[in-house]
C-alpha positions as semicolon CSV with decimal commas, in nm:
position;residue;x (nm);y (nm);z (nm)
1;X;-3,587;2,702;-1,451
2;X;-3,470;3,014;-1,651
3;X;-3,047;3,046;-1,717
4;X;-3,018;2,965;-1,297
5;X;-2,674;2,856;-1,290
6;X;-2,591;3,082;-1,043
7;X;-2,793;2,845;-0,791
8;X;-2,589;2,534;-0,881
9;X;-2,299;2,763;-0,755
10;X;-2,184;2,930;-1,078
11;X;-2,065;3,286;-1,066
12;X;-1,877;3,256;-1,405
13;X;-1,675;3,539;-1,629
14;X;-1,867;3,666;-1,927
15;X;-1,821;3,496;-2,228
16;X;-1,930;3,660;-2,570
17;X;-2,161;3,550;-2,805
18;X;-2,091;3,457;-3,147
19;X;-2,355;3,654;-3,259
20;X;-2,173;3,954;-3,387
21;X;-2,021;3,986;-3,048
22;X;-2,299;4,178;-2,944
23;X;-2,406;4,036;-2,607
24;X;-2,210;3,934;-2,314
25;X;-2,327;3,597;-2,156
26;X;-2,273;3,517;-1,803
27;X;-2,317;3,164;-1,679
28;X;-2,211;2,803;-1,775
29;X;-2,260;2,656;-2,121
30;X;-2,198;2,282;-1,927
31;X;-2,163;2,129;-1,678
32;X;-2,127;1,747;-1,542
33;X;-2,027;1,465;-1,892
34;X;-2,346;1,390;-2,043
35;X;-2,494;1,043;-2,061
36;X;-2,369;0,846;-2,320
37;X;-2,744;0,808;-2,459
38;X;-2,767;1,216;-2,401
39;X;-2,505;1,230;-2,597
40;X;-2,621;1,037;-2,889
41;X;-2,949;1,299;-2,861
42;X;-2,735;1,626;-2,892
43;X;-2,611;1,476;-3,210
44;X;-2,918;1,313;-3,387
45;X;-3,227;1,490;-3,247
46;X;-3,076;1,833;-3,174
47;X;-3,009;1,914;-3,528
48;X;-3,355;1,824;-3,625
49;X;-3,515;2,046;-3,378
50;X;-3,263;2,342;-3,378
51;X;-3,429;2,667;-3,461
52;X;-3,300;2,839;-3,779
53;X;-3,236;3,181;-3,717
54;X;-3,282;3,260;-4,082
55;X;-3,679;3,151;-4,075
56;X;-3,752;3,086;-3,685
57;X;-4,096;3,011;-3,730
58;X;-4,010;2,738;-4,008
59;X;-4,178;2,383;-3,952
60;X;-4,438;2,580;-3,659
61;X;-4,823;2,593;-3,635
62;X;-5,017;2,913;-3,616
63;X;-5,037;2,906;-3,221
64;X;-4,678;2,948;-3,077
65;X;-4,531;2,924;-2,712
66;X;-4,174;3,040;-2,634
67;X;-3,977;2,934;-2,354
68;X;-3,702;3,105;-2,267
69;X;-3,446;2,956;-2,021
70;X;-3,633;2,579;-1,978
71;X;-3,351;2,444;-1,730
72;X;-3,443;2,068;-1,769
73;X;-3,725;2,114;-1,968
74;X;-3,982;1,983;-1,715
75;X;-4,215;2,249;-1,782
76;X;-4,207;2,256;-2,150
77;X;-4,225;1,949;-2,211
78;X;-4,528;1,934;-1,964
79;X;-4,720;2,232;-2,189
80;X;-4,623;2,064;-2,496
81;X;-4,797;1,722;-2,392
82;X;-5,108;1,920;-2,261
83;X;-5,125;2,134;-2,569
84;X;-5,069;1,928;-2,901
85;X;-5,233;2,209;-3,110
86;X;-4,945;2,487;-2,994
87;X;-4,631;2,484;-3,180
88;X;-4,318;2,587;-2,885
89;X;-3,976;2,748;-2,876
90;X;-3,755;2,668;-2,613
91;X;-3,429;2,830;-2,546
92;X;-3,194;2,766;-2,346
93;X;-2,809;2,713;-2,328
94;X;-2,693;2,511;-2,071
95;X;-2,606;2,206;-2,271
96;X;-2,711;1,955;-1,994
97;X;-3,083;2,078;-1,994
98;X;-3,091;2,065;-2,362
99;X;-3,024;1,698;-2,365
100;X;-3,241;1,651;-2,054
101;X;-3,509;1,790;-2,280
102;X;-3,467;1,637;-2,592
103;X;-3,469;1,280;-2,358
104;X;-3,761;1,400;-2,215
105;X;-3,916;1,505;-2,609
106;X;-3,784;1,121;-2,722
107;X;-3,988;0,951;-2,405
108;X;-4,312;1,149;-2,461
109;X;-4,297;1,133;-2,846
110;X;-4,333;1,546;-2,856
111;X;-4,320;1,676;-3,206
112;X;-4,420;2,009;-3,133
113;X;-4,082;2,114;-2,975
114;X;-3,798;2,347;-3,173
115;X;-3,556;2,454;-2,950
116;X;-3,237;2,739;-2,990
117;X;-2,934;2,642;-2,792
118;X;-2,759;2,971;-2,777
119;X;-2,814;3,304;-2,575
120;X;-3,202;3,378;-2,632
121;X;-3,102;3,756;-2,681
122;X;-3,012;3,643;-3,016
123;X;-3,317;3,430;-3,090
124;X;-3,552;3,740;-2,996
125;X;-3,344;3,950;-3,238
126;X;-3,476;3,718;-3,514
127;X;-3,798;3,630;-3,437
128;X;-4,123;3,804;-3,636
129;X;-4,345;4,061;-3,495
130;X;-4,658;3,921;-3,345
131;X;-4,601;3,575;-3,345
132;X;-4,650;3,382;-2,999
133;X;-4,942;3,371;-2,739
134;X;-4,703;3,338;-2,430
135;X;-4,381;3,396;-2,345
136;X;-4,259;3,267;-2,012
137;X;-3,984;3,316;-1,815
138;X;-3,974;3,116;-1,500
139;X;-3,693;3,109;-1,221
140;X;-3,426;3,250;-1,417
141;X;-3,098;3,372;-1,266
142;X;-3,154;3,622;-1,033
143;X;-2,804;3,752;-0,996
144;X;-2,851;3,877;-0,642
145;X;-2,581;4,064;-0,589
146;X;-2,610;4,456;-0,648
147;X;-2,344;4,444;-0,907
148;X;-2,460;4,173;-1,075
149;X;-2,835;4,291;-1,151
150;X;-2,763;4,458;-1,460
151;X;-2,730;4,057;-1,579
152;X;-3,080;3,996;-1,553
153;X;-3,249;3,878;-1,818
154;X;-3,563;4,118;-1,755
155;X;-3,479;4,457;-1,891
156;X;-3,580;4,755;-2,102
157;X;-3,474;4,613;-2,420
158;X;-3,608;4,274;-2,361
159;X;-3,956;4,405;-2,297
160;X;-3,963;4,584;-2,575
161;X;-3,846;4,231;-2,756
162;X;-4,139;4,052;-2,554
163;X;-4,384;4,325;-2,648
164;X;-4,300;4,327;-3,036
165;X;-4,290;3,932;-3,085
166;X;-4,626;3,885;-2,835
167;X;-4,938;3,907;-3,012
168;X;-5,201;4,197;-2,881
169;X;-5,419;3,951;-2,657
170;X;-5,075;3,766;-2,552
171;X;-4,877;3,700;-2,206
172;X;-4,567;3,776;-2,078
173;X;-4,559;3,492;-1,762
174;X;-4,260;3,567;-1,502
175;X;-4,210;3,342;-1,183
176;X;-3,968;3,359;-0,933
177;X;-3,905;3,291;-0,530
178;X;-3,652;3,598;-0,532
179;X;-3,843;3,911;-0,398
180;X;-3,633;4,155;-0,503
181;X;-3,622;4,011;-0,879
182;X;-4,021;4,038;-0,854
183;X;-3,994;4,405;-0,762
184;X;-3,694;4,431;-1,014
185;X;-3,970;4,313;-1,292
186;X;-4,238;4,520;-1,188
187;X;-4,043;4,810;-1,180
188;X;-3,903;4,724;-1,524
189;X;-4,203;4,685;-1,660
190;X;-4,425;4,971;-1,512
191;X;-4,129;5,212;-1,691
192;X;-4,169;5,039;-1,960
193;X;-4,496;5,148;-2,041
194;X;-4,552;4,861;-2,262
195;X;-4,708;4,558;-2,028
196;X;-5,051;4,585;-1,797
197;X;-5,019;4,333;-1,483
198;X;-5,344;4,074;-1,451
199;X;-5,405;3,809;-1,253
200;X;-5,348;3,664;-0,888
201;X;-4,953;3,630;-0,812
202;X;-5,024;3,415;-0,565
203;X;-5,163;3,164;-0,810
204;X;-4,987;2,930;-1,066
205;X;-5,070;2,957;-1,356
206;X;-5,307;2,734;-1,560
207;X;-5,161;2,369;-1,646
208;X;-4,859;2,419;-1,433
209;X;-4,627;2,153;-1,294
210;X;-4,358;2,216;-1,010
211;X;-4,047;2,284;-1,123
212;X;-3,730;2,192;-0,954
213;X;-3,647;2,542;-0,888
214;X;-3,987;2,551;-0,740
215;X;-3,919;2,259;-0,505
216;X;-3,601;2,374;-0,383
217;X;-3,739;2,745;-0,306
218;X;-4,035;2,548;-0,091
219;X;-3,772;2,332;0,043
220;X;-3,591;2,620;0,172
221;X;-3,925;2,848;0,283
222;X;-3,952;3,057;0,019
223;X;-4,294;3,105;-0,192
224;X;-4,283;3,230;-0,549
225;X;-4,477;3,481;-0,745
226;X;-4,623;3,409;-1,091
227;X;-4,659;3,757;-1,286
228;X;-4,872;3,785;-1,537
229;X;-4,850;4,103;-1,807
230;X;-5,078;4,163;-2,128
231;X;-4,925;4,437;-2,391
232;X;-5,119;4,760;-2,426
């Protein structure tokens, strides 16, 4: 889960953002030709659900998840089912997992889904202060090479992005099978001075499902750590 493109074997060049050119994304926006029926779903559902940056929390509830970097939206779409009464973001922009969740939002009848297609960095920009319960960010790229770690998604300005739009009593939830990436957002976030670590990492969290990203990381001996940071 997360922007992991880097484990299907993509090391791309940067390519910037519309937004104002301000951010630098590394990845791939596609990749295999979509499904003629997940086709049909970027074009008719996708508008409907697309978050407007102009009012973000338009069309939302007064409990709100985010999501940010849902792969094939196996998780979200889990939490959404489970949790009826919580309104969720989900960003991500790999094209293919967008359509893999809106088929997976058509099948399960989820209306409680918005979702931003585009470099999250952006979305965060926008969003309100205070305005989510959770904000998770599981298995995303961990750019393992040394040169290559200032690409992760966890950093100073991000936290301080996940601190403003979390409300007081909220949770910042980071998994990941890469040790180093764990250490990298513990470190991150003890300088921070913004985030207080709770919880068990040996435990998933509550509700959770196995991702693919999961799988593959017990397929290949590795366990994962699920982080778990209230603001102070």
């Amino acid at each position: 889960m997360g922007e992991d493109r880097s484990r299907q074997g993509a090391q791309s060049r940067g390519e910037v953002t519309d937004a104002g050119q301000r951010f630098q994304f590394y990845g791939r926006r596609k990749g295999k030709t979509l499904r003629r029926h997940h086709s049909a779903l970027m074009e008719d559902l996708l508008p409907r659900l697309r978050v407007r940056l102009d009012d973000p929390l338009s069309g939302l509830g007064e409990r709100r998840w985010l999501e940010i970097g849902f792969g094939g939206g196996e998780h979200l779409a889990h939490q959404a089912a489970l949790h009826a009464d919580v309104s969720f973001i989900g960003a991500e922009p790999f094209v293919n997992g967008v359509a893999k969740l809106l088929a997976l939002i058509e099948d399960g009848s989820l209306e409680n889904i918005r979702i931003h297609d585009h470099d999250a960095r952006v979305l965060l920009e926008a969003l309100p202060d205070a305005a989510f319960e959770r904000i998770y960010l599981l298995y995303p790229d961990p750019w393992p090479k040394a040169r290559h770690n200032k690409r992760r998604f966890v950093s100073a300005e991000t936290l301080a992005h996940f601190h403003r739009i979390l409300k007081p009593d909220g949770l910042f939830l980071f998994a990941s099978d890469i040790d180093d990436y764990v250490a990298w957002t513990r470190d991150h976030v003890t300088a921070s001075g913004l985030f207080r670590e709770e919880g068990d990492p040996s435990q998933p969290y509550e509700d959770w499902i196995e991702t693919r990203y999961e799988a593959k990381a017990r397929r290949e001996g590795r366990g994962s750590a699920y982080l778990q940071f209230r603001p102070v």
